[in-house]
Every structure is written in structure tokens, then in C-alpha cells.
PDB file of C-alpha atoms and ligand atoms in Angstrom:
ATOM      1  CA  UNK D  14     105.343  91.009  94.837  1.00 94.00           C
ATOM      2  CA  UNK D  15     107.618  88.954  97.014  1.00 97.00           C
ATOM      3  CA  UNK D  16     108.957  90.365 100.513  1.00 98.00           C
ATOM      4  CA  UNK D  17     111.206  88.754 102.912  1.00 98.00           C
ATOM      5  CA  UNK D  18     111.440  90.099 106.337  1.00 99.00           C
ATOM      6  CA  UNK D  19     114.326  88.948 108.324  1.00 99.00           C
ATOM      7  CA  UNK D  20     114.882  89.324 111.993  1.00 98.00           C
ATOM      8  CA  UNK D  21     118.021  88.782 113.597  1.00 98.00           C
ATOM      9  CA  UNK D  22     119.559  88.122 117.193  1.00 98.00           C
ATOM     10  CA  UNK D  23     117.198  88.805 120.109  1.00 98.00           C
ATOM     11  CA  UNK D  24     113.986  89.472 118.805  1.00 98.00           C
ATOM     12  CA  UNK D  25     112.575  86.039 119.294  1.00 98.00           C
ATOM     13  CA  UNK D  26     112.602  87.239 121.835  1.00 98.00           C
ATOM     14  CA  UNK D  27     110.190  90.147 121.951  1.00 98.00           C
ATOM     15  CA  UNK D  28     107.676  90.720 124.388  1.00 96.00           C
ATOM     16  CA  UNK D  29     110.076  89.618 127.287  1.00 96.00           C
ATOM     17  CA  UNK D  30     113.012  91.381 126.761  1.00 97.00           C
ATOM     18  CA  UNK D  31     112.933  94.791 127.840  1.00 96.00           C
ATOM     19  CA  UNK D  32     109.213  95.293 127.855  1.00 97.00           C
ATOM     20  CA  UNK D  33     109.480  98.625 128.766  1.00 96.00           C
ATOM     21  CA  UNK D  34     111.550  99.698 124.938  1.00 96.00           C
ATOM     22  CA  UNK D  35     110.376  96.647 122.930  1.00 97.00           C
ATOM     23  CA  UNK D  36     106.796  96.554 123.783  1.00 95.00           C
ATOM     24  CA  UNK D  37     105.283  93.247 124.990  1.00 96.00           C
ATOM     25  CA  UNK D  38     103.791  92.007 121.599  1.00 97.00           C
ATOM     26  CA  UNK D  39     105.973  88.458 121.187  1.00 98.00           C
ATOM     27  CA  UNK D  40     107.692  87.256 117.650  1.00 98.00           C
ATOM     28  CA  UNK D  41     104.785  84.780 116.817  1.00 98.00           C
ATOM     29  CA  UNK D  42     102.698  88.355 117.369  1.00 97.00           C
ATOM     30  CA  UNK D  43     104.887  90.155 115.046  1.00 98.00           C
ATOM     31  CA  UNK D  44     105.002  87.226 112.528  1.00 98.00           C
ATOM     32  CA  UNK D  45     100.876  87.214 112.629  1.00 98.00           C
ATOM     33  CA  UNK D  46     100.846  90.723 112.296  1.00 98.00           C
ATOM     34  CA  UNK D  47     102.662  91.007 108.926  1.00 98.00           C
ATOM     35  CA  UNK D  48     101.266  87.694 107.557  1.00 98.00           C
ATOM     36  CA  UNK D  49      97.579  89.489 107.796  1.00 98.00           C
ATOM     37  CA  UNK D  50      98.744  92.622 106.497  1.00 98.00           C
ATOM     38  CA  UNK D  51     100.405  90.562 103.921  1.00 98.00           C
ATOM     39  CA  UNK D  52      97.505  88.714 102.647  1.00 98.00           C
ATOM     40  CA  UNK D  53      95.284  91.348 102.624  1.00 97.00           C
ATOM     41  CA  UNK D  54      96.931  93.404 100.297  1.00 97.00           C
ATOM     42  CA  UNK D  55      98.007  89.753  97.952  1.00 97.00           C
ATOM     43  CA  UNK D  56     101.915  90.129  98.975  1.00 97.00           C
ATOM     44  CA  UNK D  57     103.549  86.632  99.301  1.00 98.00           C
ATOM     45  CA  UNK D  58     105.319  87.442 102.845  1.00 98.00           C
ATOM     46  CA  UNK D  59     108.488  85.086 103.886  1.00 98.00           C
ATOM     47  CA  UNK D  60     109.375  85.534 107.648  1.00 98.00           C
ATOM     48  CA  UNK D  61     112.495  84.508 108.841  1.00 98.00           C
ATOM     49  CA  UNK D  62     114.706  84.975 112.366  1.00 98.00           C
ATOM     50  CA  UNK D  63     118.198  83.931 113.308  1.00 98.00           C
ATOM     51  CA  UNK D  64     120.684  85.013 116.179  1.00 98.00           C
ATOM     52  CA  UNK D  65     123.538  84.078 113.993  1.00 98.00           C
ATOM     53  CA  UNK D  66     125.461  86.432 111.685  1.00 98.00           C
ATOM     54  CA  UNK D  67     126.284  83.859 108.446  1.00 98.00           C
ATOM     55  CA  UNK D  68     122.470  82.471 108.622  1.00 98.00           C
ATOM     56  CA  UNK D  69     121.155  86.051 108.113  1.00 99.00           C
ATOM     57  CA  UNK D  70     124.005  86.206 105.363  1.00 98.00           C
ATOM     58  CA  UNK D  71     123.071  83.194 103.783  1.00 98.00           C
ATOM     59  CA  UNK D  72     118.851  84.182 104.019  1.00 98.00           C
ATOM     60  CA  UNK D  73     119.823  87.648 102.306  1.00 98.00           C
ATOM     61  CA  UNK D  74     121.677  85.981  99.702  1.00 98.00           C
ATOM     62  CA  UNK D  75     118.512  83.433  98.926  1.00 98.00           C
ATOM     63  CA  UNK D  76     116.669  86.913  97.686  1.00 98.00           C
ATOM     64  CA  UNK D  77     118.760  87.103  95.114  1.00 98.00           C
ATOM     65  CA  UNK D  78     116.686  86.684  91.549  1.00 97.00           C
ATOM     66  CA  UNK D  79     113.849  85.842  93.558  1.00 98.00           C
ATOM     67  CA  UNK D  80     112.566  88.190  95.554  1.00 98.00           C
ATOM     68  CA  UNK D  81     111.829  92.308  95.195  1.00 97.00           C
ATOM     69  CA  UNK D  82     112.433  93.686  98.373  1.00 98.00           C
ATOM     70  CA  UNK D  83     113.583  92.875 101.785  1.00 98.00           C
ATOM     71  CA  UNK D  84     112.533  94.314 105.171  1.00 98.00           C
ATOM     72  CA  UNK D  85     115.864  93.979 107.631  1.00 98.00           C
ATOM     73  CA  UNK D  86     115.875  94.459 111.590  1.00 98.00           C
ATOM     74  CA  UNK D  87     119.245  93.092 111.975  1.00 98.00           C
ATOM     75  CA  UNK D  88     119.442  93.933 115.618  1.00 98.00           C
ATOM     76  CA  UNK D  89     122.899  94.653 117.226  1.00 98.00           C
ATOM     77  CA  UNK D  90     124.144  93.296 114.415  1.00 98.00           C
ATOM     78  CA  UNK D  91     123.324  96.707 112.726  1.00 98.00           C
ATOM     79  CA  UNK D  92     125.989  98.176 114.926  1.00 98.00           C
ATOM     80  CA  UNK D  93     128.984  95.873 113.944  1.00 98.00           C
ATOM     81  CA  UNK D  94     128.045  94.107 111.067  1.00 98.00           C
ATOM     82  CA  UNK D  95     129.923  94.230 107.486  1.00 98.00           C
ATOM     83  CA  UNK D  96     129.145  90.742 106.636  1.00 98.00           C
ATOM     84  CA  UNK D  97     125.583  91.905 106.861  1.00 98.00           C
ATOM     85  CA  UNK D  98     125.881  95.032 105.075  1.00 98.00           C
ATOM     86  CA  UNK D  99     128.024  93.052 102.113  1.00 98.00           C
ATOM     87  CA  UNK D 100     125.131  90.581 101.453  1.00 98.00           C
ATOM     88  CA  UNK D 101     122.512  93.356 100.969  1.00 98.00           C
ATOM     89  CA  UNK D 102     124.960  95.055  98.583  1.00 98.00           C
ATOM     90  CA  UNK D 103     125.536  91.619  96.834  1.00 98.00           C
ATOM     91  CA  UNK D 104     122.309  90.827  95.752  1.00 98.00           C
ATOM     92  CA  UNK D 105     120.841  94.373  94.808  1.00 98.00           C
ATOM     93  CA  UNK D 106     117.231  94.001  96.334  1.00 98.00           C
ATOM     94  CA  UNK D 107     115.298  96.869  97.923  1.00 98.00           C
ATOM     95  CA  UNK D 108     115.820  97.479 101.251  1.00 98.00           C
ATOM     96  CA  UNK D 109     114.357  98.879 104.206  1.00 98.00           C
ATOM     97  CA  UNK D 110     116.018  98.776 107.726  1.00 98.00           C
ATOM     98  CA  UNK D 111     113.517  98.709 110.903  1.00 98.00           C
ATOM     99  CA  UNK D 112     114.385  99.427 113.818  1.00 98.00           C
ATOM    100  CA  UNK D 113     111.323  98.922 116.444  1.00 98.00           C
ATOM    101  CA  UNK D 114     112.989 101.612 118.834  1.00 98.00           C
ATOM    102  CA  UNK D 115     114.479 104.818 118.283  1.00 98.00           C
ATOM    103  CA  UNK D 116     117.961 103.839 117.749  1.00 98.00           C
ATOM    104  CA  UNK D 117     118.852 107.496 117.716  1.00 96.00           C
ATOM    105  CA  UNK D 118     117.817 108.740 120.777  1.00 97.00           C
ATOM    106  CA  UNK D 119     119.505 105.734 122.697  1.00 97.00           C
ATOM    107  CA  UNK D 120     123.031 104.855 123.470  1.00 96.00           C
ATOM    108  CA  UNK D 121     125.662 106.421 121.301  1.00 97.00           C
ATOM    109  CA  UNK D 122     126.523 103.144 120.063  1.00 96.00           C
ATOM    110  CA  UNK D 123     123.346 102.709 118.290  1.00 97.00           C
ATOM    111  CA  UNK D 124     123.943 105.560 116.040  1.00 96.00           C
ATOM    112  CA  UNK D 125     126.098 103.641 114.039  1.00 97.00           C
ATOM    113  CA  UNK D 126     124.568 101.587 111.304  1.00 98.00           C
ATOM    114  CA  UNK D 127     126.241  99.395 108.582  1.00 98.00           C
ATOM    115  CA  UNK D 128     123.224  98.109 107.019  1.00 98.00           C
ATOM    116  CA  UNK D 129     122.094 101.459 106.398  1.00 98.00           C
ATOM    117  CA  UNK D 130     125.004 102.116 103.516  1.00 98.00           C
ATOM    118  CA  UNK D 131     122.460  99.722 101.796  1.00 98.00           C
ATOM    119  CA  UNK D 132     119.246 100.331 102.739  1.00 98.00           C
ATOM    120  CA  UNK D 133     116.856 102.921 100.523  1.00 97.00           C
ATOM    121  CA  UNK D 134     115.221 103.986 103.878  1.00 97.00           C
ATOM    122  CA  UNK D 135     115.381 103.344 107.738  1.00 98.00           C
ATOM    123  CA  UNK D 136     112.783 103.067 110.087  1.00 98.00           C
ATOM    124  CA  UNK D 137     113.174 103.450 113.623  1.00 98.00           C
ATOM    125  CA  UNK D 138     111.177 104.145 116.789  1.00 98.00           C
ATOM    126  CA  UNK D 139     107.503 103.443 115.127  1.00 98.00           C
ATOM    127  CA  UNK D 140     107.322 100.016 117.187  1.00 97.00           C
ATOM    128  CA  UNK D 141     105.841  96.939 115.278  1.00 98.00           C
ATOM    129  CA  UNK D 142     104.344  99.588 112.835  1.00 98.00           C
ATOM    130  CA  UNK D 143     107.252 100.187 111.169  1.00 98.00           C
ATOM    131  CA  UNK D 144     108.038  96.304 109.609  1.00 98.00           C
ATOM    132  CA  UNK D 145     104.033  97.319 107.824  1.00 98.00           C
ATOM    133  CA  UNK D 146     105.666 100.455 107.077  1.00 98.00           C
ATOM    134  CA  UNK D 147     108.893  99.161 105.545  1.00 98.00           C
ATOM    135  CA  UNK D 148     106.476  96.769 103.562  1.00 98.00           C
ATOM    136  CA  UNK D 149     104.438  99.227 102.086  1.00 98.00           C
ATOM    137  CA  UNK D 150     107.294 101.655 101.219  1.00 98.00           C
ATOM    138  CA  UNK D 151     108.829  98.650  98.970  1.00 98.00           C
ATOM    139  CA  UNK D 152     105.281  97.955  97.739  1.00 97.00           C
ATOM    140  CA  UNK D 153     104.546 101.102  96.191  1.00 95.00           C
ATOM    141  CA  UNK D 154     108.113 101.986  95.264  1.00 90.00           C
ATOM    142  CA  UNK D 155     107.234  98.606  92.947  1.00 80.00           C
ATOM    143  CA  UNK D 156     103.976  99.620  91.660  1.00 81.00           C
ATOM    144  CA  UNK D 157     105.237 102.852  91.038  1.00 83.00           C
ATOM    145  CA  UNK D 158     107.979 101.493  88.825  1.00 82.00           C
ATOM    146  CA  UNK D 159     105.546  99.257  86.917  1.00 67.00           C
TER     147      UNK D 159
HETATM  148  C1  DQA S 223     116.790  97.075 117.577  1.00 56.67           C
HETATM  149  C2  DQA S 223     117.763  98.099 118.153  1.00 56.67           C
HETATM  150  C3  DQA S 223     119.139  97.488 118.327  1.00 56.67           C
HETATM  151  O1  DQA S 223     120.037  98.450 118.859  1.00 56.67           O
HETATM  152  C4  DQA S 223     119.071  96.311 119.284  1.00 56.67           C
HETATM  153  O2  DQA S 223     120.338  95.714 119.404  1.00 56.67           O
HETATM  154  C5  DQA S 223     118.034  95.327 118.894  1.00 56.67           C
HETATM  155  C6  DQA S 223     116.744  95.805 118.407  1.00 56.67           C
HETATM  156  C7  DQA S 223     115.345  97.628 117.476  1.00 56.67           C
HETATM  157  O3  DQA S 223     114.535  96.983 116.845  1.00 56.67           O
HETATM  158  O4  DQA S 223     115.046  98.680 118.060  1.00 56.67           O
HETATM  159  O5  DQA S 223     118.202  94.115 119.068  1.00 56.67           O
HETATM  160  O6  DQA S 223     117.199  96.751 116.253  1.00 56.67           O
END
């Protein structure tokens, strides 16, 4: 079982931007986090995180063939992003879109998600909890299938 959870613009820089909705874990938190979770339960984990729309493009199209699900907090880029959306669609692998706040019950404009045209499930508002959460949804949706 191969994962790949991809992080876009911004959330480097977690646990100094807006403490108060964000939390103050950092990304090298986040990143241990997952990579423990990860290995305990034998899932070969690849992290990545950009702030640039065609890298994230070009990391969801590496999936392609290779991997069996990816876990997607695209950031504002949820809000505005076709490109995005497009890749997900082009390469046909699982996925889950996280959202560490509650992108509902924030600005109107957060509402709106592209990605989630995509996505087989969204998770928002469970904090760091729901990247484990997006991984284990794709984990036993896979041994379910087996
Ligand atoms: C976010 C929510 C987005 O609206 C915001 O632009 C982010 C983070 C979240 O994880 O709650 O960068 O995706």
C-alpha cells in the first residue's frame, strides 16, 4: 500500500500561522506524525509540500501507475484551482481531501471546493487527525477491495 500526502501553499508553515485555527504543531510535526502512523501499520508513506500550483500538478501526476491513494490538503488552492482538480481526475487514484479546519463554518469563500469533484471523501475541521484519518479511509477501502 503506497500513499502520497501532498501539502500545498502555506502549510509549511503550520504552527506559526494563525495559531489560533491551525494549531501550533509545525510541518516537520505533521510529517513525523504520519511517518509513525505510517510505519506502524507497514504503509510506505511519501510526504510532499509545495506553494506552487504546477509542482502540486506535476507530484499528482507522479501517482499515476504507482501509487493507490493520495491524501490532498491543497490549501487555498482548493478554492480556485482547476489545474489541481484536472490532475486528480487524470490519473484516477483514490482521493481524500483534508482540510485541518472547518472550511465550512469559515468564510463563504471556503465553501467552494474544486478538488472535491474528485475526491471520494473530504475531511475538514478534525485538525492534524484528519491526514491519519484520510490515510486509513484509503487503507481499508484497499483491503476491503482485496
Ligand atoms: C486549509 C483551509 C484553506 O481554506 C486555507 O487556505 C489553507 C488551509 C485547512 O487545512 O484548513 O491554507 O486547507
Amino acid at each position: 500500500m503506497k500513499i502520497m500526502v501532498i501539502n500545498g501553499p502555506n502549510l509549511n508553515m503550520l504552527g506559526i500561522r494563525e495559531p489560533a485555527i491551525y494549531g501550533k504543531t509545525t510541518y516537520n510535526d505533521l510529517c513525523a506524525l504520519i511517518k509513525e502512523h505510517c510505519r506502524q501499520n507497514h504503509i510506505d508513506v511519501e510526504l510532499y509540500q509545495s506553494n506552487h500550483e504546477g509542482d502540486l500538478v506535476d507530484k499528482i501526476q507522479s501517482t499515476y501507475n504507482t501509487f493507490d491513494g493520495i491524501v490532498i490538503n491543497p490549501g487555498a488552492y482548493t478554492h480556485t484551482s482547476i489545474a489541481i482538480l484536472d490532475a486528480v481526475k487524470a490519473v484516477g487514484v483514490p482521493t481524500v481531501e483534508v482540510h485541518i479546519s472547518d472550511v465550512d463554518s469559515r468564510e463563504p469563500f471556503r465553501s467552494v471546493s474544486y478538488i472535491r469533484f474528485a475526491c471520494e471523501k473530504t475531511i475538514s475541521g478534525r485538525g492534524l487527525q484528519g491526514y491519519i484519518d484520510a490515510i486509513d479511509y484509503l487503507v481499508n477501502k484497499k483491503g476491503n477491495e482485496l
